[in-house]
Short mmCIF file of C-alpha atoms in Angstrom, two decimals:
data_model
loop_
_atom_site.label_atom_id
_atom_site.label_comp_id
_atom_site.label_asym_id
_atom_site.label_seq_id
_atom_site.Cartn_x
_atom_site.Cartn_y
_atom_site.Cartn_z
CA MET A 1 -0.10 -0.02 0.01
CA MET A 2 2.84 2.52 0.67
CA TYR A 3 4.27 2.04 -2.80
CA ARG A 4 0.79 2.47 -4.23
CA LEU A 5 0.51 5.60 -2.21
CA LEU A 6 3.85 6.96 -3.56
CA ILE A 7 3.11 6.25 -7.17
CA GLY A 8 -0.38 7.88 -6.91
CA ARG A 9 1.13 10.96 -5.26
CA CYS A 10 4.01 11.14 -8.10
CA LEU A 11 1.26 11.07 -10.88
CA SER A 12 -0.85 13.54 -9.13
CA ALA A 13 2.06 15.92 -8.66
CA LEU A 14 3.08 15.73 -12.24
CA ALA A 15 -0.42 16.27 -13.52
CA THR A 16 -0.78 19.48 -11.07
CA ALA A 17 2.54 20.74 -12.39
CA LEU A 18 1.40 20.44 -15.93
CA ILE A 19 -1.53 22.69 -15.61
CA PRO A 20 -0.25 26.19 -15.15
CA THR A 21 2.06 26.03 -18.26
CA THR A 22 -0.58 24.30 -20.34
CA LEU A 23 -3.37 26.96 -19.52
CA THR A 24 -0.71 29.79 -19.86
CA LEU A 25 0.02 28.76 -23.46
CA ALA A 26 -3.36 27.93 -24.34
CA VAL A 27 -4.75 31.21 -23.39
CA LEU A 28 -1.87 33.40 -24.74
CA ARG A 29 -2.40 31.48 -27.98
CA ALA A 30 -6.10 32.30 -28.18
CA THR A 31 -6.16 35.61 -26.79
CA GLY A 32 -2.53 36.99 -26.43
CA ASP A 33 -4.09 38.84 -23.49
CA GLY A 34 -2.29 38.79 -20.00
CA GLY A 35 -5.55 40.02 -18.21
CA ALA A 36 -7.38 36.95 -19.66
CA LEU A 37 -4.70 34.74 -18.34
CA GLY A 38 -4.87 36.25 -14.91
CA ILE A 39 -8.73 35.60 -15.00
CA VAL A 40 -8.15 31.83 -15.85
CA LEU A 41 -5.51 31.32 -13.24
CA ALA A 42 -7.35 33.33 -10.58
CA SER A 43 -10.38 31.25 -11.33
CA GLU A 44 -8.84 28.11 -9.84
CA MET A 45 -7.27 30.00 -6.84
CA VAL A 46 -10.38 31.78 -5.56
CA PRO A 47 -12.71 28.51 -5.03
CA LEU A 48 -9.44 26.78 -3.78
CA LEU A 49 -9.25 29.33 -0.97
CA LEU A 50 -12.92 29.51 -0.27
CA PHE A 51 -13.45 25.78 0.01
CA LEU A 52 -10.38 24.69 1.93
CA PRO A 53 -12.05 24.87 5.33
CA VAL A 54 -14.94 22.73 4.02
CA GLY A 55 -12.34 20.28 2.57
CA GLY A 56 -10.63 20.00 5.98
CA VAL A 57 -14.05 19.10 7.67
CA LEU A 58 -14.70 16.41 4.77
CA ALA A 59 -11.26 15.09 5.09
CA ASP A 60 -11.96 14.24 8.95
CA ARG A 61 -15.30 12.68 8.13
CA ILE A 62 -14.70 10.56 4.92
CA ARG A 63 -12.10 7.94 4.24
CA PRO A 64 -9.13 9.92 2.85
CA GLY A 65 -8.58 7.34 -0.07
CA ARG A 66 -12.23 7.97 -1.32
CA LEU A 67 -11.83 11.72 -1.05
CA ALA A 68 -8.55 11.55 -2.96
CA LEU A 69 -10.17 9.39 -5.49
CA LEU A 70 -13.13 11.79 -6.06
CA ALA A 71 -10.83 14.91 -5.99
CA ASP A 72 -8.47 13.48 -8.63
CA LEU A 73 -11.40 12.20 -10.89
CA THR A 74 -13.04 15.63 -10.75
CA ARG A 75 -9.78 17.08 -11.84
CA CYS A 76 -9.36 14.49 -14.51
CA LEU A 77 -12.84 15.40 -15.82
CA SER A 78 -12.14 19.14 -15.82
CA GLN A 79 -8.87 18.70 -17.77
CA ALA A 80 -10.46 16.24 -20.29
CA ALA A 81 -13.16 18.91 -20.79
CA ILE A 82 -10.45 21.47 -21.49
CA ALA A 83 -8.66 19.29 -23.73
CA VAL A 84 -11.72 18.62 -25.71
CA GLU A 85 -12.44 22.35 -26.30
CA LEU A 86 -8.82 23.24 -27.16
CA LEU A 87 -8.65 20.19 -29.68
CA LEU A 88 -11.93 21.39 -31.17
CA GLY A 89 -10.61 25.03 -31.44
CA VAL A 90 -13.27 26.40 -29.26
CA ASN A 91 -11.13 28.38 -26.86
CA ARG A 92 -13.84 30.25 -24.96
CA LEU A 93 -12.36 32.13 -22.04
CA LEU A 94 -15.48 31.53 -19.89
CA ASP A 95 -15.41 27.95 -20.40
CA LEU A 96 -11.54 27.65 -19.51
CA ALA A 97 -12.37 29.85 -16.18
CA LEU A 98 -15.27 27.75 -15.19
CA LEU A 99 -13.43 24.48 -15.67
CA SER A 100 -10.44 25.89 -13.62
CA ALA A 101 -12.79 26.84 -10.79
CA VAL A 102 -14.02 23.21 -10.71
CA ALA A 103 -10.43 22.01 -10.52
CA GLY A 104 -9.87 24.52 -7.63
CA VAL A 105 -12.71 23.29 -5.79
CA ALA A 106 -11.35 19.69 -6.16
CA ILE A 107 -7.91 20.72 -4.97
CA ALA A 108 -9.69 22.28 -1.76
CA PHE A 109 -11.45 18.91 -1.09
CA GLY A 110 -8.49 16.65 -1.87
CA SER A 111 -5.40 18.38 -0.30
CA PRO A 112 -6.56 18.23 3.41
CA ALA A 113 -7.17 14.54 2.81
CA VAL A 114 -3.59 13.50 1.82
CA PRO A 115 -1.76 13.95 5.27
CA ARG A 116 -4.70 11.67 6.61
CA LEU A 117 -3.98 9.08 3.91
CA VAL A 118 -0.27 9.05 4.60
CA VAL A 119 -0.98 8.61 8.43
CA ALA A 120 -3.52 5.95 7.82
CA VAL A 121 -1.12 3.83 5.55
CA VAL A 122 2.42 4.69 6.62
CA PRO A 123 3.79 3.41 10.20
CA ALA A 124 5.17 6.43 12.18
CA PRO A 125 8.78 5.20 11.85
CA ASP A 126 8.56 5.26 8.00
CA ARG A 127 6.64 8.65 7.56
CA LEU A 128 9.63 10.96 7.33
CA ARG A 129 11.09 8.85 4.41
CA MET A 130 8.00 8.60 2.68
CA ASN A 131 7.41 12.23 2.99
CA ALA A 132 10.92 12.93 1.68
CA ARG A 133 10.12 10.53 -1.36
CA ILE A 134 6.98 12.45 -2.02
CA GLY A 135 8.80 15.73 -1.67
CA VAL A 136 11.30 14.80 -4.15
CA ALA A 137 8.63 13.53 -6.83
CA THR A 138 6.94 16.94 -6.22
CA SER A 139 10.03 18.97 -6.64
CA LEU A 140 11.24 17.02 -9.90
CA SER A 141 7.65 17.34 -11.27
CA ALA A 142 7.76 21.09 -10.84
CA VAL A 143 10.96 21.07 -12.91
CA VAL A 144 9.99 18.66 -15.63
CA ALA A 145 6.35 19.49 -16.08
CA PRO A 146 6.73 23.18 -17.59
CA ALA A 147 9.23 21.73 -20.29
CA LEU A 148 7.09 18.73 -21.02
CA ALA A 149 3.89 20.93 -21.30
CA GLY A 150 5.80 23.34 -23.52
CA ALA A 151 7.29 20.51 -25.72
CA ILE A 152 3.83 18.97 -26.29
CA THR A 153 2.28 22.27 -26.98
CA LEU A 154 4.83 23.28 -29.62
CA ALA A 155 4.61 19.81 -31.09
CA ALA A 156 0.89 19.07 -31.13
CA GLY A 157 -0.80 21.91 -29.40
CA PRO A 158 -2.01 22.69 -25.78
CA GLY A 159 -5.09 20.37 -26.13
CA TRP A 160 -2.78 17.37 -26.15
CA ALA A 161 -0.91 18.59 -23.02
CA ALA A 162 -4.32 18.97 -21.31
CA ALA A 163 -5.29 15.38 -22.48
CA LEU A 164 -2.04 13.99 -21.06
CA THR A 165 -2.95 15.94 -17.61
CA ALA A 166 -6.27 14.20 -17.59
CA ALA A 167 -4.85 10.80 -18.18
CA LEU A 168 -2.45 11.29 -15.38
CA PHE A 169 -5.20 12.44 -12.95
CA ALA A 170 -7.12 9.35 -13.90
CA CYS A 171 -4.23 7.15 -13.23
CA SER A 172 -3.63 8.90 -9.79
CA ALA A 173 -7.29 8.51 -8.91
CA LEU A 174 -7.50 4.85 -9.64
CA THR A 175 -4.17 4.37 -7.78
CA LEU A 176 -5.09 6.35 -4.61
CA GLY A 177 -8.52 5.13 -4.65
CA GLY A 178 -7.33 1.70 -4.19
CA VAL A 179 -5.21 2.62 -1.08
CA HIS A 180 -7.03 1.07 1.94
CA ALA A 181 -6.62 3.11 5.18
CA ALA A 182 -5.81 0.91 8.05
CA SER A 183 -6.98 3.49 10.71
CA ARG A 184 -10.26 5.39 11.29
CA GLY A 185 -10.50 8.68 12.86
CA VAL A 186 -12.35 9.83 15.83
CA PRO A 187 -13.03 13.34 16.82
CA PRO A 188 -10.03 15.08 18.33
CA SER A 189 -9.26 14.79 21.90
CA ALA A 190 -9.70 17.97 23.94
CA PRO A 191 -6.84 18.87 26.24
CA GLY A 192 -6.84 16.28 29.17
CA ARG A 193 -9.24 13.80 27.52
CA THR A 194 -8.06 10.44 26.21
CA PRO A 195 -8.90 8.93 22.90
CA ALA A 196 -11.51 6.70 24.59
CA ALA A 197 -13.16 9.63 26.18
CA SER A 198 -13.42 11.47 22.84
CA ALA A 199 -14.86 8.19 21.25
CA ARG A 200 -17.54 8.11 23.92
CA GLY A 201 -18.07 11.84 23.17
CA LEU A 202 -18.93 10.67 19.72
CA VAL A 203 -21.65 8.34 20.82
CA GLU A 204 -23.10 10.89 23.12
CA ARG A 205 -23.55 13.71 20.68
CA GLY A 206 -24.10 11.44 17.52
CA ALA A 207 -22.29 11.25 14.43
CA ALA A 208 -23.95 14.04 12.63
CA SER A 209 -22.04 16.93 14.15
CA SER A 210 -22.55 20.35 12.53
CA PHE A 211 -19.97 21.72 10.25
CA GLY A 212 -19.73 24.82 12.34
CA ARG A 213 -18.91 22.52 15.55
CA ASP A 214 -16.35 20.68 13.44
CA LEU A 215 -14.77 23.81 12.45
CA VAL A 216 -14.58 25.07 16.03
CA GLU A 217 -13.06 21.76 17.13
CA GLY A 218 -10.48 22.08 14.56
CA TRP A 219 -9.64 25.57 15.49
CA ARG A 220 -9.33 24.45 19.24
CA GLU A 221 -6.73 21.87 18.12
CA ILE A 222 -4.72 24.73 16.65
CA ARG A 223 -5.26 27.08 19.54
CA ASP A 224 -4.06 24.47 22.11
CA ARG A 225 -0.69 24.12 20.13
CA PRO A 226 0.64 27.73 19.91
CA TRP A 227 3.77 26.26 18.40
CA PHE A 228 1.68 25.21 15.25
CA LEU A 229 0.04 28.56 14.74
CA ALA A 230 3.47 30.28 15.23
CA CYS A 231 5.05 28.04 12.69
CA VAL A 232 2.11 28.40 10.21
CA LEU A 233 2.27 32.09 10.36
CA GLY A 234 5.97 32.12 9.87
CA HIS A 235 5.56 29.83 6.98
CA GLY A 236 2.98 32.43 5.56
CA VAL A 237 5.48 35.16 5.83
CA TRP A 238 7.94 32.68 3.93
CA HIS A 239 5.38 32.36 0.98
CA PHE A 240 4.74 36.00 0.83
CA MET A 241 8.39 36.84 0.54
CA ALA A 242 8.77 34.10 -2.02
CA GLY A 243 6.08 35.80 -4.09
CA LEU A 244 8.21 39.23 -3.83
CA PHE A 245 11.39 37.50 -4.87
CA LEU A 246 9.87 35.60 -7.73
CA THR A 247 8.47 38.90 -9.03
CA LEU A 248 11.36 41.33 -8.39
CA GLY A 249 14.15 38.77 -8.91
CA PRO A 250 13.58 38.18 -12.72
CA VAL A 251 13.53 41.97 -13.34
CA ALA A 252 16.74 42.67 -11.43
CA ALA A 253 18.36 39.64 -13.34
CA VAL A 254 17.27 40.85 -16.76
CA ARG A 255 18.13 44.68 -16.13
CA GLU A 256 21.21 44.44 -13.92
CA LEU A 257 22.59 40.93 -13.81
CA GLY A 258 23.18 39.97 -17.46
CA GLY A 259 19.78 39.04 -18.87
CA GLU A 260 17.54 35.99 -18.85
CA ALA A 261 20.44 33.49 -18.53
CA SER A 262 21.27 34.75 -15.27
CA TRP A 263 17.85 34.34 -13.87
CA MET A 264 17.73 30.89 -15.42
CA MET A 265 21.09 30.02 -13.45
CA ILE A 266 19.40 31.51 -10.10
CA VAL A 267 16.33 29.35 -10.68
CA GLN A 268 18.15 26.25 -11.52
CA GLY A 269 20.48 26.75 -8.35
CA GLY A 270 17.17 26.93 -6.29
CA THR A 271 15.85 23.80 -7.91
CA VAL A 272 19.02 21.71 -7.19
CA GLY A 273 18.95 23.08 -3.70
CA LEU A 274 15.39 22.13 -3.07
CA VAL A 275 15.89 18.54 -4.36
CA LEU A 276 18.96 18.05 -2.34
CA GLY A 277 17.33 19.43 0.83
CA VAL A 278 14.28 16.91 0.38
CA PHE A 279 16.70 13.96 -0.21
CA ALA A 280 18.86 15.04 2.75
CA ALA A 281 16.11 15.56 5.12
CA PRO A 282 15.67 11.84 6.44
CA ARG A 283 19.27 11.43 6.66
CA LEU A 284 20.25 14.39 8.81
CA PRO A 285 20.72 13.80 12.67
CA VAL A 286 18.03 16.05 13.55
CA ARG A 287 17.28 16.17 17.50
CA ARG A 288 14.69 18.97 17.28
CA PRO A 289 12.89 18.92 13.90
CA LEU A 290 10.57 21.85 14.59
CA ALA A 291 13.54 24.16 15.36
CA MET A 292 15.19 22.74 12.22
CA VAL A 293 11.95 23.63 10.15
CA GLN A 294 12.05 27.06 11.35
CA LEU A 295 15.71 27.50 10.61
CA GLY A 296 15.10 26.24 7.18
CA ALA A 297 12.38 28.79 6.51
CA ALA A 298 14.63 31.47 7.97
CA CYS A 299 17.18 30.84 5.38
CA TYR A 300 15.12 32.84 2.78
CA LEU A 301 16.69 35.86 4.35
CA LEU A 302 19.69 35.10 2.06
CA PRO A 303 18.39 35.69 -1.34
CA MET A 304 16.25 38.71 -0.16
CA VAL A 305 19.54 40.25 1.21
CA ALA A 306 21.25 39.26 -2.26
CA LEU A 307 18.36 40.98 -4.13
CA ALA A 308 18.56 44.09 -1.92
CA VAL A 309 22.25 44.58 -2.63
CA THR A 310 22.09 43.48 -6.29
CA ALA A 311 24.60 40.71 -5.65
CA PRO A 312 26.31 39.22 -8.70
CA ALA A 313 24.25 36.34 -10.43
CA PRO A 314 26.51 33.46 -8.91
CA VAL A 315 26.08 34.95 -5.53
CA MET A 316 22.44 35.36 -5.77
CA ALA A 317 22.22 31.75 -7.12
CA ALA A 318 24.09 30.52 -4.15
CA ALA A 319 21.87 32.40 -1.66
CA TYR A 320 18.81 30.80 -3.45
CA PHE A 321 20.31 27.37 -3.33
CA VAL A 322 20.71 27.65 0.44
CA ALA A 323 17.15 29.05 0.83
CA MET A 324 15.62 26.26 -1.32
CA PHE A 325 17.64 23.76 0.41
CA GLY A 326 16.18 24.96 3.59
CA LEU A 327 12.86 24.38 2.16
CA GLY A 328 13.64 21.10 0.99
CA VAL A 329 14.49 20.05 4.59
CA LEU A 330 11.54 21.79 5.98
CA SER A 331 8.86 20.12 4.02
CA PRO A 332 9.17 16.45 4.78
CA LEU A 333 10.00 17.33 8.43
CA TRP A 334 6.97 19.46 8.79
CA GLU A 335 4.70 16.94 7.36
CA THR A 336 5.95 14.19 9.62
CA VAL A 337 5.87 16.21 12.78
CA VAL A 338 2.46 17.67 12.29
CA ALA A 339 1.21 13.95 11.42
CA ASP A 340 2.73 12.91 14.70
CA GLU A 341 1.46 15.74 16.97
CA ILE A 342 -1.86 16.36 15.58
CA PRO A 343 -4.76 13.80 16.46
CA GLU A 344 -5.57 12.00 13.20
CA ALA A 345 -9.26 12.84 13.58
CA ALA A 346 -8.51 16.49 13.37
CA LEU A 347 -5.66 16.24 10.85
CA GLY A 348 -7.56 17.50 7.90
CA ARG A 349 -9.02 20.51 9.50
CA VAL A 350 -5.67 21.54 11.01
CA ARG A 351 -3.83 21.00 7.86
CA SER A 352 -6.55 22.91 5.79
CA PHE A 353 -5.72 25.87 7.80
CA ASP A 354 -2.01 25.53 7.21
CA GLN A 355 -2.52 25.10 3.44
CA LEU A 356 -5.05 28.14 3.38
CA ILE A 357 -2.27 30.33 4.81
CA SER A 358 0.38 29.08 2.32
CA PHE A 359 -1.88 29.07 -0.72
CA ALA A 360 -3.03 32.56 -0.04
CA SER A 361 0.32 34.25 0.89
CA ARG A 362 2.35 33.59 -2.34
CA PRO A 363 -0.17 34.78 -4.73
CA PHE A 364 -0.54 38.07 -2.60
CA GLY A 365 3.16 38.50 -2.57
CA LEU A 366 3.17 38.21 -6.36
CA ALA A 367 0.30 40.66 -6.81
CA VAL A 368 1.73 43.42 -4.35
CA ALA A 369 5.46 43.12 -5.25
CA ALA A 370 5.61 45.68 -8.10
CA PRO A 371 3.41 48.38 -6.41
CA LEU A 372 5.24 48.05 -3.01
CA ALA A 373 8.77 48.17 -4.78
CA GLY A 374 7.48 51.29 -6.57
CA LEU A 375 6.62 52.92 -3.06
CA THR A 376 9.68 51.82 -1.23
CA GLY A 377 12.32 50.80 -3.70
CA VAL A 378 13.53 47.36 -4.25
CA THR A 379 16.52 47.61 -1.76
CA ALA A 380 14.37 48.61 1.10
CA LEU A 381 11.62 46.22 0.47
CA ALA A 382 14.00 43.14 -0.09
CA LEU A 383 15.99 44.00 3.09
CA THR A 384 12.77 44.48 5.22
CA GLY A 385 11.39 41.25 3.69
CA GLY A 386 14.45 39.42 4.59
CA VAL A 387 14.50 40.53 8.16
CA LEU A 388 10.71 39.80 8.57
CA VAL A 389 10.89 36.24 7.04
CA ALA A 390 13.93 35.45 9.50
CA ALA A 391 12.33 37.00 12.54
CA ALA A 392 8.77 35.47 11.90
CA ASN A 393 10.21 32.07 11.76
CA LEU A 394 12.96 32.08 14.40
CA VAL A 395 10.44 33.91 16.85
CA ALA A 396 8.30 30.75 16.42
CA ILE A 397 10.94 28.66 18.27
CA VAL A 398 9.88 30.29 21.48
CA PRO A 399 6.59 28.65 21.81
CA MET A 400 8.29 25.35 20.98
CA ALA A 401 10.56 25.76 24.08
CA HIS A 402 7.62 26.58 26.39
CA SER A 403 5.61 23.51 25.01
CA ARG A 404 8.68 21.35 25.59
CA ARG A 405 9.02 22.55 29.21
CA ARG A 406 5.33 21.99 29.90
CA ARG A 407 5.70 18.51 28.35
CA ALA A 408 8.52 17.81 30.63
CA VAL A 409 6.47 18.79 33.67
CA ARG A 410 3.66 16.39 32.81
CA THR A 411 5.83 13.48 31.81
CA GLY A 412 8.95 14.12 34.01
CA SER A 413 11.11 13.73 31.00
CA GLY A 414 12.76 16.45 28.70
CA HIS A 415 11.99 14.63 25.56
CA SER A 416 10.22 16.57 22.85
CA THR A 417 9.90 16.92 19.09
CA SER A 418 10.30 20.66 19.27
#
């Protein structure tokens, strides 16, 4: 079952990474209008953000393999419909926007189910290695997919790239849908309550708990873990700064660092760092994984400073390499620690909050980068951003230390995952 899970996640990651390039080329071919492209891309993002809380609740109510199956099948159908339209030469902007919105809703329902599926299938000692393998597949997909979508589009047209995406989603749906979860969730334990007490609470209040009550219980799990909330907010700052860097960095590279080739070197340095970081994560002797997670996020200070001082392209590439290596180490460690620390029955709701912050922050950074740079200048904006991303993530280590001391008092031991 673990290999089936890994294969399904690899197929889904590749299909997901194909979509932006395919849609971009399709819309630009049809309209040549950047505004139209923005409408289509936003049509996926807006429903994704709106429905993520709903997806989190459903992920804790429905068997995760079934939810992953339905989500990927829906994305398969939306991509197949896009492929048919493009192959027939219809190219209606409204249709592409609506089908993208359907895909966004499917992502909102499917994403929170994936952590629960990993927990249900993979034994705790193997989760870090599994999360690292999934991370490597996702990172490589992000590199391979744009080139693959571009090659197919140039050779045969964007409709065939969308058809390939639909086929990959069909395969991932069938693969993940056949993954049988060994565990079943119960409602999250309130502080001081045992899982058995929580199970009795389910019987007492009935299985049909309200959506609002489920959301409140999910928020309670977050509120009772200050370290989680602090880390998620720090990661949100990271994603916002990534949006700034990925908007302002190419402009600086083209204007002052030698052109497009310089930016490609910087991006490739980051890609190599990301893959190596994910590969290294399960092999590093990490005693405090959450502290390592926050240190990895704080490394984004380096490319922001390099951008502020307009460092030479090799220096900026090295800084971006280190930052993305930190992200590579961060991702599987974070997935594993959260799965270990959050009750399985609340994992979907808790992770949907995490994903909501992450999904919203980067597009916001992309959108406001140019206006902010026009007001403050690139140097001031990048320096401020670098300080903020480091401070927001390093400060999050403080509630970890407090949590560790409280746990030591309760258990009589100093052991902690913080």
